[in-house]
Amino acid sequence: MRYLKLPHEKRREFLIELKGYGILYAPVSISEKNFDYKKVDDVDTIRFDYNRTVLPPRKYFFPPNETLFKFDKKDCRLIDAYEDPGTFVIFGMHPCDIIGLRVLDSRFIDDQPDTYYKRRREKGIIIGIDCLPDEYCFCNIRDADFADRGFDLFLHELDDGYLIRVGSVMGHKIVDACDHLFEAIKAEDISVMTRKEREKQAMFQHYENWDNLRYLLELQDSHPLWERESEKCISCGNCTLTCPTCRCYDVQDVPELDGNGGKRIRFWDSCQYREHGLVAGGHNFRDTKLDRFKNRYQCKNAYCETMTISYCVGCGRCTQFCPTGINYRKNLMEIRGDE
Amino acid sequence: MVETCSVCETRKPVVGVYALTSCYGCQLMIATVEKILQISEAVTFKSFHMLTSASSHGKVDIAFVEGSVSTEKDLIELKQIREDATVLVAIGACSIHGGVQSWDQGLRDYPEMYEKVYGNGEIAYEGLAAKPIDHYVKVDHYLPGCPPDEREIVYFLSTFLFGTYPERKERPVCHECRLAGNPCILIEKGEMCLGSVTTSGCNALCIGFGIPCIGCRGPTPYDTASFDALAKEFKRLGKTREEVLDRLSIFGSHDRRMRQMVEKAYGGEK
Ligand code: SF4
Ligand code: SF4
Ligand code: SF4
Ligand code: SF4
Ligand code: SF4
């Protein structure tokens, strides 16, 4: 791997350089307490200190709402409706989100190739940045606190700049095109980086191995926790809609007024809604709120074979964005018998 | 007269738009959708007072009914519409959930209230406590909103013209709120937002403007609204039982589970 140093005073110039590759998306403040990835015009609005964005970056590859194709009944035609986003750059992805995207790749590219996802995925340049955990993070337990691949460039903050890891051919091209911005890594930079890594590791709240969780979730199916916690749930779906690895969607045909044309749209769905488990004949696989509540815990803690980790990357969104304060991590620990 | 469509030469669907006790806002909304000219080309309006004075009762393929049943006259008219229509669509908060006029549903004595308002005054028809129309007749489709959203009106008509039928929205406003990329104002500001118990379809319009949802599209169908869990959260935020009931009653007083579930959350406390 190639390593470079970007001094702090060159950061702005580097970001402007990135805008040359296409639309730049990065975390910005969207309210007093929340952040989200948005299209960035003024690079000074980028928030390097964000904790987590409300929506996960999957929204750029698997949009919340998209038109799959148009149709015309009259001449029995399907019309491709894919809109090429052009090359775009996502700046500032944390390790859990980079790994979350790779978990999505395992479903949308390796397992059942999804053209819509794949086409966009090929257009996205990913620039990661390291972060410090807050009270909601447990990516370390999920083996998602360090991104060893899945990015074009990755920035580790030093005292006076960033240590950059170059992770792809595109990454090499980007740094080559503006190599006057970078310096060579010095021995003291490496010791700053290792010190910061140690500090980060010490900030997590738990260090256990949770590999047995998926079995315990099955074995503890009648644990009193399920009743107690699902009672608090308002079925809003926020826990899944904000999750970086949720991939459920629904499709709908929206005809036009001419009685012939129309489009098929797809949009993010959530297993916390009644409709999610509903099939032909009116049968529902998850007819009660309790069933739906349990489903998410089981789905997120299943084993993603391609990545050899769980589907949950420990980003903490489902707890921070649950309106009734249901604490997913604490609940998992109770199932494990830790609390 | 049977009109045929100039393009496909099939018979144009005959549509009636009717109002019971309401503000006529739903009709106004239909009358002012951007594609109203295209719609009036595609269908024959048998009745639509806001568009044509040549409106009359009679057989229709699709009837859109706004308004709650609040008088004997409403009820007679509604039954006639049902008999005349192949497909009946309840449109708007009044028609589907009784509307704001049924806000105090079941809390006050109706005859007493009636007398207070009208005294001995002679009025042409007998009053009834406001009710959603499906209390009296079978409803085939529900198009909620106060008023309904333009896109949904066009969607409903388009599906009928295409030869299928509209899918009922049952996910909550929170779904569209998250898809729209808003931050949650219940979490961030402790606002009394009813999005989680309210049927979506407005693209979380109010929250987009930073205003909490007051539930105008009515409680989510199929008994999925967790009024109890939401009321508990409001209670935790320091809202009183009265405040919560008042807010939920504006458009949700006819949901038979609502009061009971709020009472459960407050468990006798204020
Ligand atoms: S389940 Fe929760 S903590 Fe895990 S990845 Fe999804 S949102 Fe993050
Ligand atoms: S089933 Fe639920 S938890 Fe699993 S991916 Fe779908 S929405 Fe997410
Ligand atoms: S975010 Fe919380 S309240 Fe909403 S569906 Fe998930 S667990 Fe339930
Ligand atoms: S602001 Fe309201 S509608 Fe939006 S997610 Fe929060 S509770 Fe739901
Ligand atoms: S956010 Fe709520 S109150 Fe506002 S339009 Fe939508 S359903 Fe009605």
XYZ file of C-alpha atoms and ligand atoms in Angstrom:
649
model
C 0.000 0.000 0.000
C 1.102 3.541 -0.702
C 1.189 6.085 2.127
C 1.323 9.869 1.926
C 0.944 12.803 4.233
C -1.485 15.642 3.620
C -0.580 18.636 5.800
C -3.547 20.422 7.409
C -2.932 23.608 5.456
C -3.360 21.693 2.187
C -6.641 20.065 3.169
C -8.846 22.697 1.566
C -6.985 22.558 -1.709
C -7.228 18.773 -1.683
C -11.010 18.890 -1.235
C -11.366 21.345 -4.101
C -9.234 18.985 -6.163
C -11.702 16.161 -5.367
C -14.590 18.221 -6.719
C -12.940 17.975 -10.106
C -13.893 14.270 -10.287
C -17.654 14.792 -10.049
C -20.271 15.782 -7.522
C -18.794 15.808 -4.032
C -20.915 14.417 -1.186
C -19.766 14.802 2.400
C -21.129 14.998 5.949
C -22.598 18.393 6.790
C -24.737 19.629 9.635
C -28.499 19.382 8.883
C -29.855 20.546 12.248
C -28.594 21.475 15.684
C -27.593 17.901 16.523
C -27.672 15.901 13.294
C -25.479 15.322 10.289
C -26.096 13.878 6.873
C -24.253 13.342 3.616
C -25.169 16.135 1.219
C -23.898 17.532 -2.033
C -21.163 19.982 -1.111
C -20.611 23.211 -2.986
C -18.533 25.030 -0.388
C -15.912 22.637 1.041
C -15.750 24.715 4.237
C -19.177 23.340 5.215
C -17.823 19.769 5.524
C -17.932 18.531 9.123
C -14.844 16.502 9.966
C -16.061 16.075 13.535
C -19.420 14.432 12.717
C -20.369 11.382 14.774
C -22.744 9.644 12.338
C -25.049 10.684 9.523
C -28.808 10.111 9.788
C -28.921 8.227 6.486
C -26.188 5.744 5.677
C -24.119 6.242 2.496
C -25.943 3.365 0.793
C -28.396 6.060 -0.309
C -26.023 6.929 -3.159
C -25.938 3.393 -4.527
C -29.353 2.146 -3.547
C -31.451 5.334 -3.503
C -34.386 5.650 -1.068
C -36.635 6.067 -4.123
C -35.766 5.166 -7.684
C -37.449 4.393 -10.994
C -36.415 0.967 -12.249
C -37.993 1.186 -15.678
C -40.873 2.642 -17.599
C -43.429 0.563 -19.445
C -45.937 0.989 -22.183
C -48.833 -1.421 -22.425
C -49.772 -0.430 -25.948
C -46.695 -1.738 -27.694
C -45.647 -3.990 -24.828
C -42.385 -2.189 -24.155
C -40.007 -1.803 -21.234
C -37.870 1.317 -21.255
C -34.697 1.497 -19.186
C -34.978 4.456 -16.811
C -31.490 4.368 -15.303
C -30.075 7.829 -14.887
C -26.296 7.758 -14.954
C -25.120 9.741 -11.929
C -21.695 10.240 -13.533
C -18.593 9.777 -11.403
C -19.156 11.086 -7.875
C -17.078 11.336 -4.722
C -18.176 10.480 -1.193
C -15.806 12.113 1.231
C -15.596 11.297 4.916
C -16.900 7.766 5.269
C -16.111 6.139 8.608
C -14.757 2.549 8.659
C -18.119 1.027 9.735
C -19.855 2.614 6.752
C -17.179 1.465 4.327
C -17.505 -2.068 5.655
C -21.295 -1.692 5.680
C -21.159 -0.975 1.958
C -19.084 -4.073 1.389
C -21.694 -6.067 3.284
C -24.255 -4.657 0.857
C -21.978 -5.608 -2.052
C -22.116 -9.178 -0.846
C -25.886 -9.162 -1.388
C -26.272 -6.801 -4.327
C -23.209 -7.785 -6.345
C -21.915 -11.210 -5.285
C -25.147 -12.965 -4.388
C -27.937 -11.726 -6.655
C -26.407 -9.098 -8.918
C -28.520 -5.967 -8.894
C -27.749 -3.959 -12.016
C -29.040 -0.731 -10.535
C -26.796 -0.961 -7.491
C -23.799 -2.237 -9.401
C -23.879 0.486 -12.026
C -23.868 3.196 -9.373
C -21.276 1.428 -7.260
C -18.846 1.583 -10.156
C -19.256 5.367 -10.310
C -18.545 6.151 -6.678
C -15.131 7.247 -5.397
C -14.817 6.612 -1.685
C -12.607 8.659 0.583
C -12.648 7.345 4.132
C -11.669 9.105 7.321
C -10.906 7.719 10.754
C -13.056 8.604 13.737
C -13.350 8.307 17.499
C -16.128 6.208 19.062
C -18.982 7.725 21.066
C -21.398 6.017 23.461
C -23.339 4.352 20.616
C -20.408 2.801 18.739
C -19.425 -0.860 18.968
C -17.844 -1.382 15.562
C -14.801 -2.935 17.279
C -16.902 -5.893 18.440
C -18.237 -6.227 14.900
C -14.751 -6.209 13.427
C -15.659 -3.045 11.531
C -13.475 -0.458 13.246
C -10.724 -0.632 10.668
C -11.198 -0.521 6.897
C -8.500 -2.545 5.168
C -10.175 -2.201 1.771
C -13.281 -0.819 0.117
C -11.975 2.743 -0.302
C -9.961 4.712 -2.826
C -8.228 6.842 -0.205
C -8.351 6.706 3.570
C -7.334 9.529 5.916
C -5.958 9.077 9.449
C -5.692 12.306 11.382
C -2.263 13.277 12.747
C -1.495 16.347 14.861
C -0.571 18.459 11.850
C -2.221 16.708 8.908
C -3.424 13.346 7.668
C -1.740 10.084 6.899
C -3.333 8.821 3.705
C -3.614 5.200 2.669
C -4.106 4.686 -1.050
C -6.499 1.789 -1.637
C -7.186 1.559 -5.362
C -6.026 2.409 -8.855
C -8.373 5.380 -8.776
C -6.789 6.406 -5.484
C -3.360 6.399 -7.113
C -4.665 8.507 -9.992
C -6.155 11.068 -7.620
C -2.979 11.550 -5.595
C -0.764 11.505 -8.689
C -2.797 14.322 -10.207
C -2.133 16.594 -7.221
C 1.103 15.217 -5.818
C 2.362 18.720 -4.978
C -0.055 18.701 -2.007
C 1.572 15.739 -0.278
C 4.671 15.068 1.765
C 6.505 11.856 2.524
C 5.665 10.076 5.784
C 8.232 10.577 8.550
C 8.967 8.273 11.486
C 7.337 10.708 13.924
C 4.117 10.679 11.858
C 3.947 6.937 12.303
C 4.360 7.174 16.041
C 1.609 9.819 16.188
C -0.615 7.496 14.214
C 0.020 4.466 16.410
C -0.557 6.578 19.536
C -3.886 7.787 18.120
C -4.857 4.224 17.207
C -4.196 3.124 20.803
C -6.214 6.049 22.139
C -9.092 5.164 19.859
C -9.040 1.523 20.913
C -9.158 2.523 24.572
C -12.330 4.552 24.000
C -14.639 1.639 23.181
C -16.990 0.427 25.863
C -16.771 -3.313 25.263
C -14.186 -5.752 24.035
C -15.886 -9.131 24.164
C -16.212 -11.585 21.344
C -19.842 -11.732 20.263
C -19.605 -14.602 17.791
C -21.981 -16.713 19.851
C -24.684 -14.061 19.627
C -26.494 -15.503 16.654
C -27.000 -18.790 18.441
C -27.996 -17.125 21.668
C -30.595 -15.042 19.824
C -32.213 -18.242 18.647
C -31.891 -19.997 21.973
C -33.258 -17.006 23.884
C -36.347 -16.717 21.724
C -38.633 -16.667 24.766
C -36.497 -14.303 26.829
C -38.670 -11.705 28.627
C -36.665 -8.955 26.954
C -38.614 -9.331 23.703
C -42.013 -8.503 25.215
C -40.629 -5.709 27.342
C -38.657 -3.978 24.591
C -41.102 -4.469 21.702
C -43.796 -2.838 23.868
C -41.785 0.370 23.681
C -41.492 0.191 19.886
C -43.634 2.559 17.811
C -42.907 0.684 14.545
C -41.514 3.803 12.919
C -38.868 1.853 10.977
C -36.068 4.283 11.784
C -33.779 1.524 13.068
C -33.730 -0.192 9.674
C -33.993 2.847 7.411
C -30.887 4.347 8.999
C -28.922 1.082 9.060
C -25.993 0.941 6.621
C -26.604 -2.717 5.776
C -30.395 -2.881 5.462
C -31.372 -3.768 1.957
C -35.097 -4.480 1.969
C -37.162 -2.696 -0.617
C -40.639 -2.711 -2.062
C -41.682 -2.033 -5.641
C -44.795 -0.380 -6.960
C -46.207 0.219 -10.426
C -47.305 3.794 -10.981
C -49.332 4.114 -14.179
C -49.842 7.283 -16.140
C -53.155 8.940 -16.872
C -53.117 7.808 -20.492
C -54.015 4.291 -19.419
C -50.989 2.797 -21.172
C -47.709 4.068 -19.799
C -46.233 3.945 -16.365
C -43.166 3.296 -14.302
C -42.009 0.775 -11.753
C -40.488 2.393 -8.699
C -38.668 0.849 -5.790
C -38.142 2.314 -2.364
C -36.610 1.312 0.952
C -38.812 -0.899 3.058
C -38.516 -1.983 6.662
C -39.284 -5.268 8.386
C -40.800 -3.195 11.197
C -43.886 -2.603 9.049
C -46.795 -5.049 8.764
C -46.654 -5.029 4.963
C -43.105 -6.416 4.923
C -44.188 -9.921 5.908
C -47.442 -9.886 3.965
C -47.767 -12.306 1.062
C -50.465 -13.398 -1.367
C -53.578 -14.740 0.227
C -53.258 -12.381 3.168
C -50.819 -14.579 5.088
C -48.260 -12.682 7.126
C -44.926 -14.176 8.180
C -44.589 -11.620 10.949
C -48.054 -10.739 12.039
C -47.289 -9.103 15.362
C -45.068 -6.247 16.455
C -43.190 -8.739 18.619
C -42.338 -10.906 15.584
C -41.232 -7.878 13.620
C -39.137 -6.574 16.470
C -37.305 -9.895 16.865
C -36.763 -10.179 13.138
C -34.442 -7.200 12.950
C -32.233 -8.517 15.751
C -31.949 -11.858 14.037
C -31.349 -10.457 10.574
C -28.660 -8.042 11.719
C -26.796 -10.672 13.683
C -26.783 -13.309 10.984
C -23.431 -14.230 9.487
C -22.355 -12.571 6.253
C -20.228 -15.307 4.708
C -18.438 -13.151 2.164
C -17.281 -10.715 4.812
C -17.029 -13.282 7.629
C -18.659 -10.787 9.998
C -22.251 -10.152 11.080
C -24.588 -7.978 9.033
C -24.477 -5.438 11.847
C -21.357 -3.293 11.741
C -21.971 -1.613 15.090
C -22.475 1.933 13.802
C -24.960 2.801 16.546
C -27.566 4.457 14.309
C -30.444 2.184 15.277
C -30.039 3.243 18.891
C -29.340 6.929 18.377
C -32.250 7.285 15.930
C -34.838 5.254 17.808
C -37.448 7.799 18.960
C -38.330 5.772 22.051
C -34.755 5.157 23.112
C -34.644 1.394 22.629
C -30.996 0.456 23.141
C -30.055 -2.250 20.651
C -26.540 -2.847 21.975
C -27.714 -3.162 25.592
C -30.450 -5.532 24.473
C -27.956 -7.730 22.663
C -25.798 -7.805 25.777
C -28.762 -8.840 27.875
C -29.403 -11.704 25.450
C -25.745 -12.671 25.836
C -26.135 -12.589 29.594
C -23.641 -9.711 29.972
C -25.967 -7.295 31.734
C -74.576 9.474 -23.360
C -71.716 7.017 -23.587
C -68.488 8.768 -24.430
C -65.573 6.880 -25.890
C -61.940 7.720 -25.667
C -60.567 9.234 -28.862
C -57.313 7.252 -28.627
C -58.287 3.729 -27.660
C -62.010 3.856 -28.430
C -62.940 2.153 -25.200
C -65.689 3.594 -23.079
C -64.494 6.380 -20.800
C -65.034 5.665 -17.125
C -67.894 7.639 -15.590
C -66.790 9.381 -12.420
C -68.685 11.197 -9.703
C -67.158 13.449 -7.054
C -69.471 14.041 -4.111
C -69.342 15.954 -0.851
C -71.121 15.196 2.395
C -70.321 17.352 5.459
C -66.885 18.788 4.726
C -65.071 21.926 3.675
C -65.032 20.969 -0.029
C -61.259 21.062 0.180
C -60.864 17.585 -1.329
C -62.973 18.571 -4.362
C -61.014 21.751 -4.690
C -57.817 19.728 -4.590
C -59.035 17.404 -7.372
C -60.299 20.360 -9.400
C -56.948 22.101 -9.217
C -54.501 19.275 -9.897
C -52.139 20.273 -12.648
C -53.412 17.549 -14.961
C -57.127 18.274 -14.532
C -57.576 18.938 -18.259
C -56.038 15.587 -19.118
C -58.232 13.949 -16.483
C -61.410 15.503 -17.842
C -60.445 14.203 -21.268
C -59.926 10.687 -19.931
C -63.104 10.360 -17.849
C -66.677 11.568 -18.009
C -67.703 13.506 -14.917
C -71.280 12.657 -14.104
C -71.163 14.740 -10.976
C -68.534 17.198 -9.759
C -70.101 20.381 -8.492
C -66.900 22.297 -8.399
C -66.283 21.692 -12.110
C -69.677 21.486 -13.746
C -73.194 22.712 -13.005
C -74.459 19.806 -15.099
C -73.937 17.472 -12.135
C -76.552 14.880 -11.333
C -76.946 11.629 -9.463
C -77.000 8.360 -11.368
C -74.860 5.338 -12.225
C -71.091 5.860 -12.097
C -68.082 3.587 -12.381
C -66.128 5.374 -9.694
C -67.448 7.598 -6.930
C -65.144 9.772 -4.849
C -66.853 10.763 -1.623
C -65.519 13.449 0.672
C -67.065 14.477 3.981
C -68.398 12.724 7.034
C -71.946 11.618 7.581
C -73.257 14.368 9.871
C -76.925 14.629 8.898
C -79.765 12.346 7.839
C -79.525 13.973 4.423
C -75.834 12.965 4.172
C -76.778 9.414 4.992
C -79.529 9.202 2.363
C -77.203 10.676 -0.228
C -74.359 8.333 0.704
C -76.554 5.258 0.404
C -77.725 6.441 -3.007
C -74.105 6.990 -4.129
C -73.133 3.526 -2.954
C -75.992 2.009 -4.871
C -75.079 3.923 -8.012
C -71.323 3.301 -7.922
C -69.328 0.259 -8.956
C -66.275 1.451 -7.040
C -66.490 3.789 -4.077
C -63.451 5.728 -2.895
C -63.531 7.514 0.452
C -61.448 10.628 0.065
C -60.033 12.851 2.802
C -59.909 12.909 6.579
C -63.666 13.531 7.083
C -64.792 10.681 4.918
C -62.218 8.169 6.181
C -61.808 9.136 9.829
C -64.739 11.420 10.574
C -62.615 14.557 10.342
C -62.107 17.310 12.900
C -65.894 17.485 13.365
C -65.766 14.214 15.251
C -62.972 15.358 17.500
C -64.893 14.755 20.734
C -66.356 11.471 19.496
C -68.225 9.730 22.267
C -67.184 12.208 24.967
C -70.225 14.455 25.017
C -73.960 13.892 24.898
C -74.951 14.526 21.294
C -78.649 15.555 21.748
C -77.614 17.972 24.486
C -74.938 19.504 22.286
C -77.309 19.702 19.352
C -79.807 21.617 21.396
C -77.192 24.001 22.678
C -76.188 24.920 19.139
C -79.532 24.922 17.321
C -82.003 25.501 20.166
C -85.504 25.212 18.815
C -84.455 26.606 15.454
C -86.064 24.944 12.478
C -83.510 23.220 10.285
C -84.229 21.265 7.185
C -82.647 17.963 8.223
C -81.895 15.903 11.261
C -78.329 16.047 12.589
C -76.209 13.008 13.411
C -72.916 12.677 15.306
C -70.211 12.881 12.607
C -69.016 9.457 11.451
C -66.670 8.076 8.788
C -68.578 6.796 5.784
C -67.492 3.181 6.192
C -69.565 3.159 9.345
C -72.573 3.026 7.001
C -71.500 1.679 3.603
C -68.810 -0.523 2.102
C -65.774 1.463 0.976
C -63.538 -0.023 -1.730
C -60.546 2.301 -1.506
C -59.227 4.946 0.858
C -57.485 8.124 -0.278
C -56.484 9.944 2.917
C -55.264 13.484 3.508
C -56.540 16.836 4.665
C -56.563 17.598 1.810
C -55.220 14.617 -0.180
C -51.922 14.961 -1.948
C -52.030 15.798 -5.643
C -49.728 12.895 -6.583
C -51.998 10.427 -4.830
C -55.131 11.751 -6.537
C -53.449 11.310 -9.902
C -52.149 7.871 -8.855
C -55.638 6.673 -7.921
C -57.179 7.858 -11.179
C -54.269 6.458 -13.198
C -54.600 2.983 -11.732
C -58.317 2.911 -12.531
C -57.625 4.088 -16.072
C -54.920 1.451 -16.420
C -57.359 -1.210 -15.369
C -55.962 -2.030 -11.944
C -56.532 -0.495 -8.511
C -54.533 1.642 -6.065
C -52.417 0.097 -3.318
C -53.386 1.301 0.109
C -50.687 3.172 2.019
C -50.144 1.693 5.425
C -46.589 2.588 6.344
C -46.300 5.492 8.784
C -45.244 9.064 7.992
C -41.875 8.245 9.644
C -41.094 6.056 6.618
C -41.332 8.964 4.208
C -39.773 11.318 6.752
C -36.629 9.204 6.838
C -36.597 8.684 3.068
C -36.887 12.454 2.657
C -33.735 12.826 4.777
C -35.228 14.939 7.599
C -33.787 14.734 11.088
C -36.361 13.386 13.569
C -37.857 16.305 15.510
C -39.378 14.013 18.104
C -35.894 12.852 19.065
C -34.056 16.113 18.567
C -36.559 18.645 19.893
C -39.001 16.540 21.872
C -41.824 17.664 19.553
C -45.147 15.849 19.879
C -44.898 14.359 16.399
C -47.611 11.866 15.404
C -45.709 10.573 12.364
C -45.276 7.043 13.701
C -49.034 6.431 14.099
C -50.100 8.310 10.970
C -50.593 6.945 7.440
C -47.952 8.165 5.007
C -48.462 9.587 1.540
C -47.653 13.262 2.077
C -43.877 12.776 1.958
C -43.749 13.989 5.573
C -44.768 17.429 4.397
C -44.994 19.122 7.797
C -41.744 17.743 9.183
C -40.032 19.017 6.043
C -40.988 22.471 7.306
C -39.885 21.653 10.848
C -43.478 21.266 12.096
C -44.608 18.083 13.887
C -47.151 15.834 12.183
C -50.641 16.287 13.683
C -51.917 13.161 12.006
C -54.125 14.590 9.262
C -53.879 11.434 7.170
C -55.341 9.430 10.016
C -54.040 6.485 12.056
C -52.211 3.751 10.144
C -54.667 1.012 9.123
C -54.896 -2.630 10.280
C -54.437 -1.702 13.935
C -50.724 -1.093 13.502
C -50.588 2.267 15.309
C -48.756 1.899 18.641
C -50.573 4.737 20.425
C -49.526 3.276 23.786
C -45.794 3.280 23.110
C -45.956 6.752 21.584
C -48.017 8.122 24.482
C -45.451 6.644 26.892
C -42.722 8.529 25.085
C -44.746 11.759 25.209
C -45.324 11.145 28.903
C -41.609 10.760 29.413
C -41.175 14.097 27.656
C -43.485 15.676 30.218
C -46.680 15.918 28.164
C -49.933 15.488 30.048
C -52.579 12.901 29.254
C -54.899 15.699 28.121
C -52.346 17.159 25.752
C -51.717 13.769 24.188
C -55.397 12.907 23.855
C -56.190 16.336 22.407
C -53.518 15.965 19.757
C -54.437 12.390 18.833
C -58.150 13.182 18.728
C -57.943 15.817 16.009
C -57.902 13.187 13.299
C -57.883 9.935 15.232
C -60.903 9.999 17.500
C -62.651 7.227 15.582
C -59.814 4.746 16.033
C -61.346 2.444 18.599
C -57.932 1.580 20.107
C -56.642 5.115 20.556
C -58.170 6.287 23.857
C -57.743 2.951 25.528
C -54.070 2.755 24.574
C -53.344 6.297 25.763
C -55.105 5.551 29.039
C -52.955 2.438 29.382
C -49.791 4.501 28.918
C -50.825 7.029 31.539
C -52.277 4.385 33.849
C -54.583 6.773 35.698
C -51.926 9.489 35.941
C -52.386 12.965 34.489
S -27.999 -2.866 13.314
Fe -27.783 -0.837 14.228
S -25.671 -0.752 14.962
Fe -25.814 -2.473 13.549
S -25.196 -1.630 11.579
Fe -27.428 -1.467 11.665
S -27.844 0.567 12.503
Fe -25.691 0.108 12.882
S -35.188 -7.769 7.203
Fe -35.209 -5.898 8.410
S -33.242 -5.829 9.430
Fe -33.075 -7.270 7.721
S -32.306 -6.067 5.989
Fe -34.538 -6.086 5.880
S -35.196 -4.237 6.928
Fe -33.065 -4.639 7.536
S -36.492 2.829 15.697
Fe -37.149 2.077 17.686
S -39.349 2.535 17.782
Fe -38.742 2.709 15.632
S -39.159 0.686 14.769
Fe -37.010 0.681 15.433
S -37.050 -0.141 17.522
Fe -39.141 0.447 16.979
S -39.998 13.627 12.906
Fe -41.958 12.637 13.239
S -42.421 11.652 11.294
Fe -40.236 12.132 11.277
S -39.233 10.261 12.037
Fe -39.563 11.607 13.787
S -41.510 10.943 14.659
Fe -41.403 10.129 12.579
S -47.013 15.367 8.085
Fe -48.840 14.677 9.161
S -50.118 16.493 9.445
Fe -48.581 16.964 7.860
S -49.558 16.510 5.914
Fe -48.458 14.655 6.536
S -49.972 13.444 7.688
Fe -50.772 15.545 7.525
